[in-house]
């Protein structure tokens, strides 16, 4: 089996999240910014201080949303709309 396949990690440290999000953002993500995003989106690490792939996916959506000159508040509103639509 060729070793050129890339396997995605299931869990990410805070540093790995910053690195992944910096790649998407196109510039460095300061740690305090990432911590603020985590707090605002109510994302908490597991007992090993690791974050899930779902956390990374949500944060990636946020970064792409913010790149389009949108705000965190608008992103949270959009998430709430998605949740309420899914609940119906």
Coordinates of N, CA and C in Angstrom, one line a residue:
X1 N 0.8 -1.2 0.0 CA 0.0 0.0 0.0 C 0.9 1.2 0.0
X2 N 0.7 2.2 -0.9 CA 1.5 3.4 -1.0 C 1.4 4.2 0.3
X3 N 2.4 4.8 0.7 CA 2.4 5.7 1.9 C 2.1 7.1 1.6
X4 N 1.7 7.4 0.4 CA 1.4 8.8 0.1 C 0.0 9.3 0.5
X5 N -0.7 8.4 1.1 CA -2.1 8.8 1.6 C -1.9 9.6 2.9
X6 N -2.7 10.6 3.1 CA -2.6 11.4 4.3 C -3.8 11.0 5.2
X7 N -3.5 10.6 6.4 CA -4.5 10.3 7.3 C -4.8 11.5 8.2
X8 N -6.1 11.8 8.4 CA -6.5 12.9 9.2 C -6.5 12.5 10.7
X9 N -6.0 13.3 11.5 CA -6.0 13.0 13.0 C -7.4 13.2 13.5
X10 N -7.7 12.4 14.5 CA -9.0 12.5 15.1 C -9.1 13.6 16.2
X11 N -7.9 13.9 16.8 CA -7.8 14.8 17.9 C -6.7 15.8 17.7
X12 N -6.9 17.0 18.1 CA -5.9 18.1 17.9 C -5.6 18.9 19.1
X13 N -4.4 19.2 19.3 CA -4.0 20.1 20.5 C -4.3 21.5 20.1
X14 N -4.2 22.4 21.0 CA -4.4 23.8 20.7 C -3.4 24.3 19.7
X15 N -2.2 23.9 19.8 CA -1.1 24.3 18.8 C -1.5 23.8 17.4
X16 N -1.9 22.5 17.4 CA -2.3 21.9 16.0 C -3.5 22.7 15.4
X17 N -4.5 23.0 16.3 CA -5.6 23.8 15.8 C -5.1 25.1 15.2
X18 N -4.2 25.8 15.9 CA -3.7 27.1 15.4 C -3.0 26.9 14.1
X19 N -2.2 25.9 14.0 CA -1.5 25.6 12.7 C -2.4 25.3 11.6
X20 N -3.4 24.5 11.8 CA -4.4 24.2 10.7 C -5.2 25.4 10.3
X21 N -5.6 26.2 11.3 CA -6.4 27.4 11.0 C -5.6 28.5 10.3
X22 N -4.3 28.5 10.7 CA -3.4 29.5 10.0 C -3.2 29.2 8.5
X23 N -3.2 27.9 8.2 CA -3.1 27.5 6.8 C -4.4 27.9 6.1
X24 N -5.5 27.8 6.7 CA -6.8 28.2 6.0 C -6.9 29.7 5.9
X25 N -6.5 30.4 7.0 CA -6.6 31.8 7.1 C -5.6 32.6 6.2
X26 N -4.4 31.9 6.0 CA -3.4 32.5 5.1 C -2.4 33.4 5.9
X27 N -2.6 33.4 7.3 CA -1.7 34.1 8.2 C -1.9 33.6 9.6
X28 N -1.0 33.9 10.4 CA -0.9 33.3 11.7 C -2.2 33.6 12.5
X29 N -2.6 32.6 13.3 CA -3.8 32.8 14.2 C -3.2 33.0 15.6
X30 N -3.3 34.2 16.2 CA -2.7 34.3 17.6 C -3.5 33.4 18.6
X31 N -2.8 32.9 19.6 CA -3.4 32.0 20.6 C -4.6 32.7 21.3
X32 N -4.4 33.9 21.6 CA -5.6 34.6 22.3 C -6.8 34.7 21.5
X33 N -6.6 34.9 20.2 CA -7.7 34.9 19.2 C -8.4 33.6 19.2
X34 N -7.6 32.5 19.0 CA -8.2 31.2 19.0 C -8.9 30.9 20.3
X35 N -8.4 31.3 21.4 CA -9.0 31.0 22.7 C -10.4 31.8 22.8
X36 N -10.4 33.0 22.2 CA -11.6 33.8 22.2 C -12.7 33.1 21.4
X37 N -12.2 32.6 20.2 CA -13.2 31.9 19.3 C -13.7 30.7 20.0
X38 N -12.9 29.9 20.6 CA -13.3 28.7 21.4 C -14.3 29.1 22.4
X39 N -14.0 30.1 23.2 CA -14.9 30.6 24.2 C -16.3 31.0 23.7
X40 N -16.2 31.8 22.6 CA -17.5 32.3 22.0 C -18.3 31.2 21.4
X41 N -17.7 30.2 20.9 CA -18.4 29.1 20.2 C -18.7 27.9 21.2
X42 N -18.3 28.1 22.5 CA -18.5 27.1 23.6 C -17.9 25.8 23.2
X43 N -16.7 25.9 22.7 CA -15.9 24.7 22.3 C -14.9 24.4 23.5
X44 N -15.0 23.2 24.0 CA -14.1 22.9 25.1 C -13.3 21.6 24.8
X45 N -12.1 21.5 25.3 CA -11.3 20.3 25.0 C -11.8 19.2 25.8
X46 N -11.4 18.0 25.4 CA -11.7 16.8 26.2 C -10.8 16.7 27.5
X47 N -10.9 15.6 28.2 CA -10.1 15.5 29.4 C -8.6 15.5 29.2
X48 N -8.1 15.3 27.9 CA -6.7 15.3 27.6 C -6.3 16.6 27.0
X49 N -7.1 17.6 27.0 CA -6.9 18.9 26.4 C -6.7 18.8 24.9
X50 N -7.5 18.0 24.3 CA -7.5 17.8 22.9 C -8.9 18.2 22.3
X51 N -8.9 18.6 21.0 CA -10.1 19.0 20.4 C -10.4 18.1 19.2
X52 N -11.7 17.9 18.9 CA -12.1 16.9 17.9 C -12.0 17.5 16.5
X53 N -12.2 16.6 15.6 CA -12.2 17.0 14.2 C -13.4 17.9 13.9
X54 N -14.5 17.6 14.6 CA -15.7 18.5 14.5 C -15.4 19.9 14.9
X55 N -14.6 20.0 16.0 CA -14.2 21.3 16.5 C -13.4 22.1 15.4
X56 N -12.5 21.3 14.8 CA -11.6 21.9 13.7 C -12.5 22.3 12.6
X57 N -13.5 21.5 12.2 CA -14.3 21.8 11.0 C -15.1 23.1 11.3
X58 N -15.7 23.2 12.5 CA -16.5 24.4 12.9 C -15.6 25.6 12.8
X59 N -14.4 25.5 13.4 CA -13.5 26.7 13.4 C -13.0 27.0 12.0
X60 N -12.8 26.0 11.2 CA -12.5 26.3 9.8 C -13.6 27.0 9.1
X61 N -14.8 26.6 9.3 CA -16.0 27.4 8.8 C -16.0 28.8 9.2
X62 N -15.6 29.0 10.5 CA -15.6 30.4 11.1 C -14.5 31.2 10.4
X63 N -13.3 30.6 10.2 CA -12.2 31.4 9.6 C -12.6 31.8 8.1
X64 N -13.2 30.8 7.4 CA -13.6 31.2 6.0 C -14.7 32.2 6.0
X65 N -15.6 32.2 7.0 CA -16.6 33.2 7.1 C -16.0 34.5 7.4
X66 N -15.1 34.6 8.3 CA -14.4 35.9 8.7 C -13.6 36.4 7.5
X67 N -13.1 35.5 6.7 CA -12.3 36.0 5.5 C -13.1 36.8 4.6
X68 N -14.4 36.5 4.6 CA -15.4 37.2 3.7 C -15.9 38.5 4.4
X69 N -15.1 39.0 5.3 CA -15.4 40.3 6.0 C -16.7 40.2 6.8
X70 N -17.0 39.1 7.4 CA -18.2 38.9 8.2 C -17.8 38.9 9.7
X71 N -18.7 38.9 10.5 CA -18.4 39.0 12.0 C -18.7 37.7 12.7
X72 N -18.1 37.5 13.8 CA -18.3 36.4 14.7 C -19.8 36.3 15.1
X73 N -20.4 37.4 15.4 CA -21.8 37.5 15.8 C -22.7 37.0 14.6
X74 N -22.4 37.4 13.4 CA -23.2 36.9 12.3 C -23.0 35.4 12.1
X75 N -21.8 34.9 12.4 CA -21.5 33.4 12.3 C -22.4 32.7 13.3
X76 N -22.4 33.2 14.5 CA -23.2 32.6 15.6 C -24.7 32.6 15.3
X77 N -25.1 33.6 14.7 CA -26.5 33.7 14.3 C -26.8 32.7 13.2
X78 N -26.0 32.5 12.3 CA -26.1 31.5 11.2 C -26.1 30.1 11.8
X79 N -25.3 29.9 12.8 CA -25.2 28.5 13.4 C -26.6 28.3 14.1
X80 N -27.1 29.3 14.8 CA -28.3 29.1 15.5 C -29.5 28.8 14.5
X81 N -29.4 29.5 13.4 CA -30.5 29.2 12.4 C -30.4 27.8 11.8
X82 N -29.1 27.3 11.6 CA -28.9 26.0 11.2 C -29.4 25.0 12.2
X83 N -29.2 25.2 13.4 CA -29.6 24.3 14.5 C -31.1 24.3 14.6
X84 N -31.8 25.4 14.5 CA -33.2 25.5 14.6 C -33.9 24.8 13.4
X85 N -33.2 25.0 12.2 CA -33.7 24.3 11.0 C -33.6 22.8 11.1
X86 N -32.5 22.3 11.6 CA -32.3 20.9 11.8 C -33.3 20.3 12.8
X87 N -33.6 21.1 13.8 CA -34.5 20.7 14.9 C -36.0 20.5 14.4
X88 N -36.3 21.3 13.3 CA -37.7 21.2 12.8 C -38.0 20.0 12.0

